[in-house]
Tab-separated table of C-alpha atoms and ligand atoms in Angstrom:
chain	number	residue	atom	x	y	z
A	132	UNK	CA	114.191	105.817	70.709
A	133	UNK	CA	114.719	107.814	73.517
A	134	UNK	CA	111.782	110.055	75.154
A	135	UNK	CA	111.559	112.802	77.712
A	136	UNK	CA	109.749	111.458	80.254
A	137	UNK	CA	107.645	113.089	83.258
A	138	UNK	CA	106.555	111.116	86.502
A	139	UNK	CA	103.810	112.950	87.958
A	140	UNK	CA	104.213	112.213	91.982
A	141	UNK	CA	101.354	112.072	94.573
A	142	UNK	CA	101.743	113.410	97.930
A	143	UNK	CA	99.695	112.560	100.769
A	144	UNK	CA	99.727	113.765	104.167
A	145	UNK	CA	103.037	115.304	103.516
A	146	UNK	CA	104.358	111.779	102.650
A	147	UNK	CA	105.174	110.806	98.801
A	148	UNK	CA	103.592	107.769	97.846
A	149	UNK	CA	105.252	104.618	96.709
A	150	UNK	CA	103.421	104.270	93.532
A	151	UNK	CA	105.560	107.302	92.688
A	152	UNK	CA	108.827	105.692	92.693
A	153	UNK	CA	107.064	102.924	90.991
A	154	UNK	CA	106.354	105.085	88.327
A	155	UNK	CA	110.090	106.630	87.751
A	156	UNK	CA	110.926	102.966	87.405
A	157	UNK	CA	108.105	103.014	84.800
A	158	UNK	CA	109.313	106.395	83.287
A	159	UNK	CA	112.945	104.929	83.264
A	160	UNK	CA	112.018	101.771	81.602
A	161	UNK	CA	109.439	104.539	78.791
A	162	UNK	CA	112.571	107.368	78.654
A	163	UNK	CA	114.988	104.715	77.333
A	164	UNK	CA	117.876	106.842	78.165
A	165	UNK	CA	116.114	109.934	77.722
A	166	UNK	CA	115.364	112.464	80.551
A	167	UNK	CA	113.657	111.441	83.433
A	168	UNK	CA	111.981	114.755	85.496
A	169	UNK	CA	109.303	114.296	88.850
A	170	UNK	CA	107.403	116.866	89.163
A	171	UNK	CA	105.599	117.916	92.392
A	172	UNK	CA	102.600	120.245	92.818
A	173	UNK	CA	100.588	121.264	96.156
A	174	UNK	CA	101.344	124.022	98.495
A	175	UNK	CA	104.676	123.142	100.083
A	176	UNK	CA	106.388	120.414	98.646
A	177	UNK	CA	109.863	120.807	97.566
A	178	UNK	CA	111.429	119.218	100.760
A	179	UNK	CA	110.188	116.445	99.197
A	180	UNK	CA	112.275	115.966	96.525
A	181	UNK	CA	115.754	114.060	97.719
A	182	UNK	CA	113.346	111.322	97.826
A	183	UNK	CA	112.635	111.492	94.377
A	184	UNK	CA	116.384	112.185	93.151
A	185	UNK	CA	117.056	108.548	95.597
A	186	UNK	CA	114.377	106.592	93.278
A	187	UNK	CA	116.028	107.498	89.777
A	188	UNK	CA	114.568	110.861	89.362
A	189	UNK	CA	117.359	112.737	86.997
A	190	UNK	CA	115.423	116.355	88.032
A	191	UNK	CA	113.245	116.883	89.974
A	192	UNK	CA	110.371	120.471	89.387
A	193	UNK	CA	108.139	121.789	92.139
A	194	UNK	CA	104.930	123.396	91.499
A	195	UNK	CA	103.956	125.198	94.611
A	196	UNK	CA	100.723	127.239	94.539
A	197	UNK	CA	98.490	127.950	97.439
A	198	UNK	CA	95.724	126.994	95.021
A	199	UNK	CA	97.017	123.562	94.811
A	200	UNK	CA	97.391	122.970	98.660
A	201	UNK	CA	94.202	120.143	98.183
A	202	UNK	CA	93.979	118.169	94.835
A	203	UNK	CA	91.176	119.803	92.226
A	204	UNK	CA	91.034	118.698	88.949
A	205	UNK	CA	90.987	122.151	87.577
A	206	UNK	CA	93.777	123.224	89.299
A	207	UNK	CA	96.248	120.872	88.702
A	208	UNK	CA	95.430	120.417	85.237
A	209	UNK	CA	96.234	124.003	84.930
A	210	UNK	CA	99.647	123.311	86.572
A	211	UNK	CA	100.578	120.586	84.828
A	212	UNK	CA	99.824	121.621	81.253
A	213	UNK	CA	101.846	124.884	81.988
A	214	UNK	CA	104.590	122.397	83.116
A	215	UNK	CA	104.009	120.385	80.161
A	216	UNK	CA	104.153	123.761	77.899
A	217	UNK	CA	108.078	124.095	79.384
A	218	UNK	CA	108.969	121.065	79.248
A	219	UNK	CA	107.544	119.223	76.254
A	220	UNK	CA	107.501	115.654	77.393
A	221	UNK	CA	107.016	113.176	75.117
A	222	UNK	CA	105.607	111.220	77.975
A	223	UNK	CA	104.108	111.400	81.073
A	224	UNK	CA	103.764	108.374	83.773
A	225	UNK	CA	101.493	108.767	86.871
A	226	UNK	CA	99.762	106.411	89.368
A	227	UNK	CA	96.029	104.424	88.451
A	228	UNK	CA	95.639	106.363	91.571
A	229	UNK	CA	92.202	108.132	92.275
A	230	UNK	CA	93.739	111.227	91.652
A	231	UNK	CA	95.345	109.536	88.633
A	232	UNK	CA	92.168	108.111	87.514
A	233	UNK	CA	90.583	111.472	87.020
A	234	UNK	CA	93.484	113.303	85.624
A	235	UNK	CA	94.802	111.302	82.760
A	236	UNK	CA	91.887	111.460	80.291
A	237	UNK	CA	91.793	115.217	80.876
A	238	UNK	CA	95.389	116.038	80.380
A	239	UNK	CA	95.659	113.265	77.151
A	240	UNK	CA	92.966	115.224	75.765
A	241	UNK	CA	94.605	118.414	76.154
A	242	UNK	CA	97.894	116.952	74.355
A	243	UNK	CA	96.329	114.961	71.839
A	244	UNK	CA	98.243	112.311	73.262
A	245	UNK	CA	97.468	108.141	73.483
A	246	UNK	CA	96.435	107.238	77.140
A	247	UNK	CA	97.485	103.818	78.343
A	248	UNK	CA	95.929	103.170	81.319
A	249	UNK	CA	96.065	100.745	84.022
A	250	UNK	CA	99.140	99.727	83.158
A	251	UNK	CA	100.995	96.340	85.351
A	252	UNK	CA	103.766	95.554	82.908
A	253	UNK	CA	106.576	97.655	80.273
A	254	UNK	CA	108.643	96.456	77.643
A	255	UNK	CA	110.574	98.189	75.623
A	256	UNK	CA	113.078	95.973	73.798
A	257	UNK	CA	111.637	96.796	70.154
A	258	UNK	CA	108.447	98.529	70.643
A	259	UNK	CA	107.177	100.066	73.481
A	260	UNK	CA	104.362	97.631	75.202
A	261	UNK	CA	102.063	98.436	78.070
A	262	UNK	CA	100.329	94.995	79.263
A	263	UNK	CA	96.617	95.723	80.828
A	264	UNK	CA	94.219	93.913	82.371
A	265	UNK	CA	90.980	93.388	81.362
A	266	UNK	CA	87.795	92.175	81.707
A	267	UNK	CA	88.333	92.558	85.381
A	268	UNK	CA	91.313	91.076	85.447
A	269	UNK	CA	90.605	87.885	83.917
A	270	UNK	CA	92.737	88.791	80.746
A	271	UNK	CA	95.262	90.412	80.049
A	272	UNK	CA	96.120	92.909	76.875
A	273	UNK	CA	98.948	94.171	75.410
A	274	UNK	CA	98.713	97.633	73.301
A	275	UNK	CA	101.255	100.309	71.753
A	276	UNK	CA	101.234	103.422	70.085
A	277	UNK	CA	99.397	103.910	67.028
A	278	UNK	CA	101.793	107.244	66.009
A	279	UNK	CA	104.640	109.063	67.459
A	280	UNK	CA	102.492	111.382	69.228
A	281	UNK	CA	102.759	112.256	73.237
A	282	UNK	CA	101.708	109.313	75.653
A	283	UNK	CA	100.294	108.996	79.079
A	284	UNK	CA	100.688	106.068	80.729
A	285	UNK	CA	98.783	105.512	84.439
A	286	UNK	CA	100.507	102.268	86.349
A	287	UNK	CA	98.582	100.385	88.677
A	288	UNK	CA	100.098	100.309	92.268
A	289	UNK	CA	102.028	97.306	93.604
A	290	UNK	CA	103.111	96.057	90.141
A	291	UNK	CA	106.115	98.175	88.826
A	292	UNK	CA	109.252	97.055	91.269
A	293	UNK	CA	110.903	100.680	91.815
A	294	UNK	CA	114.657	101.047	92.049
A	295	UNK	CA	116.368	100.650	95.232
A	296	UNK	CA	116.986	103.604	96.734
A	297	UNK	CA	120.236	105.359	96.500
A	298	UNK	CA	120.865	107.799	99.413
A	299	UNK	CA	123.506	109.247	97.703
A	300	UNK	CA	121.453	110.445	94.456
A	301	UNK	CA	120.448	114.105	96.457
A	302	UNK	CA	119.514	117.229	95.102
A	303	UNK	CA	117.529	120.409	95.343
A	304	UNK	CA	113.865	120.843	93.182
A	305	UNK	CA	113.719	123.361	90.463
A	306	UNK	CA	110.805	125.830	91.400
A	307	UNK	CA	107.995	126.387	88.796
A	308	UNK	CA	105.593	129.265	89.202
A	309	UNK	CA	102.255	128.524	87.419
A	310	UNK	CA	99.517	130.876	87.516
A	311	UNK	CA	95.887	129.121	88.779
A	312	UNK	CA	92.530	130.972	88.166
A	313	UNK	CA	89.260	130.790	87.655
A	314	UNK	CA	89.027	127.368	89.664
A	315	UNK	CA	85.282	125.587	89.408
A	316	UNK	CA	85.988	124.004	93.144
A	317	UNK	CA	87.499	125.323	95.343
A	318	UNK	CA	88.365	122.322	98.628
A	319	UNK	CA	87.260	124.409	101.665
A	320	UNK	CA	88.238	121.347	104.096
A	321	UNK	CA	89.382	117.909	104.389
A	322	UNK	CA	87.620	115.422	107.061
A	323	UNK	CA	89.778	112.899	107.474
A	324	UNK	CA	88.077	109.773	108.707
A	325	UNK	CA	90.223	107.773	111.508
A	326	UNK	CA	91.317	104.202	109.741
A	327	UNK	CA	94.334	101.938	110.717
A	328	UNK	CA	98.015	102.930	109.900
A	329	UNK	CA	98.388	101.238	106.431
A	330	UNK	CA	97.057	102.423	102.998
A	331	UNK	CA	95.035	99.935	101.696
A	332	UNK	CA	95.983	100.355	98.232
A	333	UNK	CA	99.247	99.999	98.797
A	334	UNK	CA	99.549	97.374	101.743
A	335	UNK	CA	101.921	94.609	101.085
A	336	UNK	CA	99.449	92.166	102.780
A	337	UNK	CA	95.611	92.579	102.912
A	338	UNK	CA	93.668	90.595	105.441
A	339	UNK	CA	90.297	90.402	103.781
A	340	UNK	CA	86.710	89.525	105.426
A	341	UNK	CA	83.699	88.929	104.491
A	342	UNK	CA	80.161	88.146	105.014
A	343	UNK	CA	81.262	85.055	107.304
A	344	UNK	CA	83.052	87.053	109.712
A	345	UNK	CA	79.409	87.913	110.962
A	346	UNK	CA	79.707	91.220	113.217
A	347	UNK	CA	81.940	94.141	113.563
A	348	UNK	CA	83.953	92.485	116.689
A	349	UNK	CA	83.846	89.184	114.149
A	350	UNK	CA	86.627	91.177	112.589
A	351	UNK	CA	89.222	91.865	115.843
A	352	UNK	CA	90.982	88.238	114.816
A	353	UNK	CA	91.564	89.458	111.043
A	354	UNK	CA	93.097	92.782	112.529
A	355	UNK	CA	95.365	91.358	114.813
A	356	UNK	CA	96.432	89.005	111.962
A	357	UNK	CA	96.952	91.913	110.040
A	358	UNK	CA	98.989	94.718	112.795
A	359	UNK	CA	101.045	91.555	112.991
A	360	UNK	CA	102.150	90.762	109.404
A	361	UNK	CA	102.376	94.793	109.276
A	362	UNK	CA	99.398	94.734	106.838
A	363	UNK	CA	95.730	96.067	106.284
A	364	UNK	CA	92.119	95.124	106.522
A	365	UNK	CA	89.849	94.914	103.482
A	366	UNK	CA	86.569	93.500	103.057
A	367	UNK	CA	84.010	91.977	100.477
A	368	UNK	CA	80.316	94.063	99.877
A	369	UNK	CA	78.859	91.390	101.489
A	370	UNK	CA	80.545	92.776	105.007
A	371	UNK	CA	80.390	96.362	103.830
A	372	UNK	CA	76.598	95.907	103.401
A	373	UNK	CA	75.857	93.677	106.486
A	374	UNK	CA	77.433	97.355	108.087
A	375	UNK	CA	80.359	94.669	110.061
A	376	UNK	CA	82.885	97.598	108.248
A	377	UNK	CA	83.260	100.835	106.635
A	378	UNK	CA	82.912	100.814	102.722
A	379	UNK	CA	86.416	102.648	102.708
A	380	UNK	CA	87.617	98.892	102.912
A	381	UNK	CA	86.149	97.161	100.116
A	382	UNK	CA	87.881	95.445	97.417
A	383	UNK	CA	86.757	94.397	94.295
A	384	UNK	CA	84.623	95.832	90.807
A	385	UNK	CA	83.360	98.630	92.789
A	386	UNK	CA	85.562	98.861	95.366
A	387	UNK	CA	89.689	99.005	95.468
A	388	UNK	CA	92.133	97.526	93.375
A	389	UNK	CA	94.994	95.686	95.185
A	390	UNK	CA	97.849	93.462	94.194
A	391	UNK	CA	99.705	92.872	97.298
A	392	UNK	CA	102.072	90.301	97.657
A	393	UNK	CA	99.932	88.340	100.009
A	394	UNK	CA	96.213	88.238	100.429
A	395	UNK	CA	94.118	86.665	102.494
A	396	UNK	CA	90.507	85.912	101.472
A	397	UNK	CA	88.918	84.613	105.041
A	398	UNK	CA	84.806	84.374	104.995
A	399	UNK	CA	84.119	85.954	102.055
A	400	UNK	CA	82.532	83.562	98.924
A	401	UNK	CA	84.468	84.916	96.209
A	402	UNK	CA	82.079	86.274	93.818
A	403	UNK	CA	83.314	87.721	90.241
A	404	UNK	CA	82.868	91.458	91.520
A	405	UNK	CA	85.410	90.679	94.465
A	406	UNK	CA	87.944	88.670	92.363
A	407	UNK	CA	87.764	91.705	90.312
A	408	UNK	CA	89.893	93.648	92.992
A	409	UNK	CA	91.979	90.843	94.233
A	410	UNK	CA	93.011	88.076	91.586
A	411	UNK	CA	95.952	89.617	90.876
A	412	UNK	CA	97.334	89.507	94.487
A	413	UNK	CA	100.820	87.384	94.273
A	414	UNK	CA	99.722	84.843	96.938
A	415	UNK	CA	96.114	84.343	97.944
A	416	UNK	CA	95.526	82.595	101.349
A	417	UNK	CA	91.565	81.422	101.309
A	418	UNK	CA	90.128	80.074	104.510
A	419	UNK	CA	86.389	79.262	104.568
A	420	UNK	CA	84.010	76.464	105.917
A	421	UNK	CA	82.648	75.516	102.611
A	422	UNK	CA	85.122	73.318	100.512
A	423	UNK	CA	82.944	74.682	97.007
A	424	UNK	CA	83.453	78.379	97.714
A	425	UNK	CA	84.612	80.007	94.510
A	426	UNK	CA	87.375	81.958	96.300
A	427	UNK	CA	89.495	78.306	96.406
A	428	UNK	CA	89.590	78.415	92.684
A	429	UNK	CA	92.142	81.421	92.488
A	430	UNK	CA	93.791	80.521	95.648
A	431	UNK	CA	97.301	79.187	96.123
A	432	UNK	CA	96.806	78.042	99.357
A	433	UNK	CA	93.340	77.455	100.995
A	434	UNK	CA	92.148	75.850	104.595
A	435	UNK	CA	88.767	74.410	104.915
A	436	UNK	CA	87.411	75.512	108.693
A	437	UNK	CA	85.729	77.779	110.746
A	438	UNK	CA	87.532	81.509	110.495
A	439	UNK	CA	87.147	81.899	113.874
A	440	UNK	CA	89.083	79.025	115.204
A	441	UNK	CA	91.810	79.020	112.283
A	442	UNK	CA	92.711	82.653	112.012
A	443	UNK	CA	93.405	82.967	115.748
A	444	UNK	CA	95.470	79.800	115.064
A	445	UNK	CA	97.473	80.999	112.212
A	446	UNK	CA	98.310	84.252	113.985
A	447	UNK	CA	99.508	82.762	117.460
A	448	UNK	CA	101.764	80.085	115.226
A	449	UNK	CA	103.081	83.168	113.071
A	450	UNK	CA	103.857	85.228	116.355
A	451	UNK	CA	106.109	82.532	117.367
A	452	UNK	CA	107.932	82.321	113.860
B	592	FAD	P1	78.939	85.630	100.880
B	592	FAD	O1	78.850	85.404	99.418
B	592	FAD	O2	77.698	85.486	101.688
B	592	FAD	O3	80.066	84.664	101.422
B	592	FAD	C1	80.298	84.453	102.784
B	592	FAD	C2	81.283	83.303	102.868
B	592	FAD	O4	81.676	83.132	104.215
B	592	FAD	C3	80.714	81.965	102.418
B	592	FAD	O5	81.551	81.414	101.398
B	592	FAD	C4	80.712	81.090	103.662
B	592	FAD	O6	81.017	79.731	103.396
B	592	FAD	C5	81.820	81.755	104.460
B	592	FAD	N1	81.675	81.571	105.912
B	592	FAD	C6	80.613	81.794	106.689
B	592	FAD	N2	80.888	81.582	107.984
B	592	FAD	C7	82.172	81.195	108.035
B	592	FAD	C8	83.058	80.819	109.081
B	592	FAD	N3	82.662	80.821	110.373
B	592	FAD	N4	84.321	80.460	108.781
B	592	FAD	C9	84.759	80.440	107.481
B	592	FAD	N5	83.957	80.782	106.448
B	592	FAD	C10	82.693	81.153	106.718
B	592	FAD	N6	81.447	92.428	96.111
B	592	FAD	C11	82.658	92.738	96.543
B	592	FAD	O7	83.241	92.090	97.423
B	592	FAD	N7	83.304	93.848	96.013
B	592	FAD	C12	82.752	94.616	95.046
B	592	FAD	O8	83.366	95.593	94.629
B	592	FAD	C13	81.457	94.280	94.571
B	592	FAD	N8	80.871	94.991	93.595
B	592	FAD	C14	79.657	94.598	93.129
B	592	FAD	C15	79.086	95.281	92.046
B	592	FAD	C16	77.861	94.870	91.540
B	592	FAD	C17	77.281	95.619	90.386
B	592	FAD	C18	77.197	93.777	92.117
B	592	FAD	C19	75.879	93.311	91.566
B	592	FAD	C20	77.747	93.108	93.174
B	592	FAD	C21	78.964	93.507	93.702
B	592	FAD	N9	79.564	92.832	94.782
B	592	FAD	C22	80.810	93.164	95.168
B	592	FAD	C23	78.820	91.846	95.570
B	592	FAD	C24	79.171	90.407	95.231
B	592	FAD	O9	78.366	89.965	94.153
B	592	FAD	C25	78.873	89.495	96.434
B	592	FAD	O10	77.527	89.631	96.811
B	592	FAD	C26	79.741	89.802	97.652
B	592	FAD	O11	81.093	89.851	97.279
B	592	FAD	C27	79.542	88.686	98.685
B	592	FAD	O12	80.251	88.977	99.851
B	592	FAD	P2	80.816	87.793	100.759
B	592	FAD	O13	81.697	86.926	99.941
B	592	FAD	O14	81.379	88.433	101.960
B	592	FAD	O15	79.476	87.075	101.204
């Protein structure tokens, strides 16, 4: 059965993110045929929307508001249910995204509608199915609807293969005035806080350290490895805590999430609460000086040795690939 589908996008910086044209793959794959409509919100964002037209989007609805120049959750729940009101979806797809995180519950609440949450995996031959992990990620679940009612569906990033872009699919965003009042928070100012060029959370290829890498300069081999495979840093707690890195990069229960298509796990032990961030990278490179280090269980590929003569070895041999 087909169903009018909205993607909520994300913006950042003035830059869509890619989970959002993972999740109008997602949206296609929910819609069945049906409508597919990406809706925007922040201050000025309609110049955004060819991009969302080239990724499948079949219209595309900017929300601009002053009020929604910085992400609140008052104010863009406002904006969306009044976006919701006009367009009665019968479901909604955003990103397991901070922003997505906190949004969801509140808006499925609002619409009486089932959340699926989480989500790495659609089918939709004869029922719809969203497969989960759980258990941090050392199961996985499959659930449907219960009724016909509304759904809200949150994908994780880095899981949900977006179309390929189509240059050629252009067009112009619908504007939606919304009226937002009586916001609880207002965001006075953002600090941003200077970190390398890639978004963790979305990196194709994470070079990880931990506790072994012993010092902040103990880390200068795992960058360069990582500028050169066009990639980002992470980290375990255990080199968040030692202070060798800030706690913006660490992966795991109480960290960030990743899946990227290659991850490398260099120094770090491999405890459950890290494994709960990473094991569901597509490739996981271990290197560590202890043969019994936990991390070599989920690994596809691990080297026994000292980081600090390997990694330097593995990058010099890549550069001359
Ligand atoms: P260690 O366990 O000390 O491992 C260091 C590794 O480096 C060892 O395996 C050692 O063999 C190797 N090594 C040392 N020197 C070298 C060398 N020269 N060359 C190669 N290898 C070397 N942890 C997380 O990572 N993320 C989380 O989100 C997280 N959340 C947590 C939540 C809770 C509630 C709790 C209780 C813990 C959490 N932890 C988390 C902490 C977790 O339990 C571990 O303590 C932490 O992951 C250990 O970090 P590590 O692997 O870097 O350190």
């Amino acid at each position: 059965m087909s169903k009018k589908t909205i993607v909520l996008a994300e913006a950042r910086n003035g830059e869509l993110r890619n989970v959002s044209f993972e999740a109008i793959a997602a949206a296609k794959e929910i819609a069945s045929g049906g409508e597919v409509v990406a809706v925007l919100a922040g201050d000025v964002v309609s110049d955004m929307a060819s991009q969302l037209y080239a990724y499948g989007a079949d219209r595309v609805i900017a929300v601009e508001n002053e009020s929604l120049k910085h992400y609140t959750t008052d104010g863009y729940k406002q904006a969306f249910l009044q976006v919701f009101d006009k367009e009665s979806p019968e479901a909604v797809v955003l990103g397991h995204t901070s922003i997505g995180k906190d949004i969801a519950p509140r808006l499925a609440v609002k619409l009486d509608a089932a959340l699926f949450s989480d989500v790495v995996a659609i089918e939709s031959e004869d029922e719809l199915t969203f497969t989960r992990p759980i258990y941090s990620g050392k199961a996985f679940e499959k659930r449907s609807a219960a009724s016909d009612g509304p759904i809200i569906v949150t994908i994780r990033p880095n899981n949900i293969v977006a179309q390929e872009k189509d240059e050629s699919a252009s067009g112009e965003a619908e504007s939606l005035s919304v009226d937002v009042k009586d916001l609880r928070t207002i965001v006075r100012d953002v600090v941003k806080k200077a970190t390398g060029g890639v978004d963790l959370s979305e990196a194709n290829v994470i070079v990880a350290g931990g506790r072994g890498v012993k010092s902040e300069d103990g880390f200068k081999p795992l960058q360069e490895l990582a500028d050169l495979l066009g990639g980002a840093v992470g980290a375990s707690r255990g080199a968040c805590d030692a202070e060798y890195c800030d706690y913006s990069l660490q992966i795991g229960q109480t960290g960030k999430v990743v899946t990227p298509d290659l991850y490398f796990a260099i120094g770090l032990s491999g405890a459950i609460q890290h494994l709960a961030g990473m094991s569901n990278s597509k490739v996981i490179v271990a290197i560590n000086k202890d043969p019994e280090a936990p991390i070599f269980e989920v690994a596809d590929y691990g080297i026994v040795g000292d980081l600090f003569e390997v990694v330097p070895l593995l990058t010099e041999e890549l550069r001359n690939v």
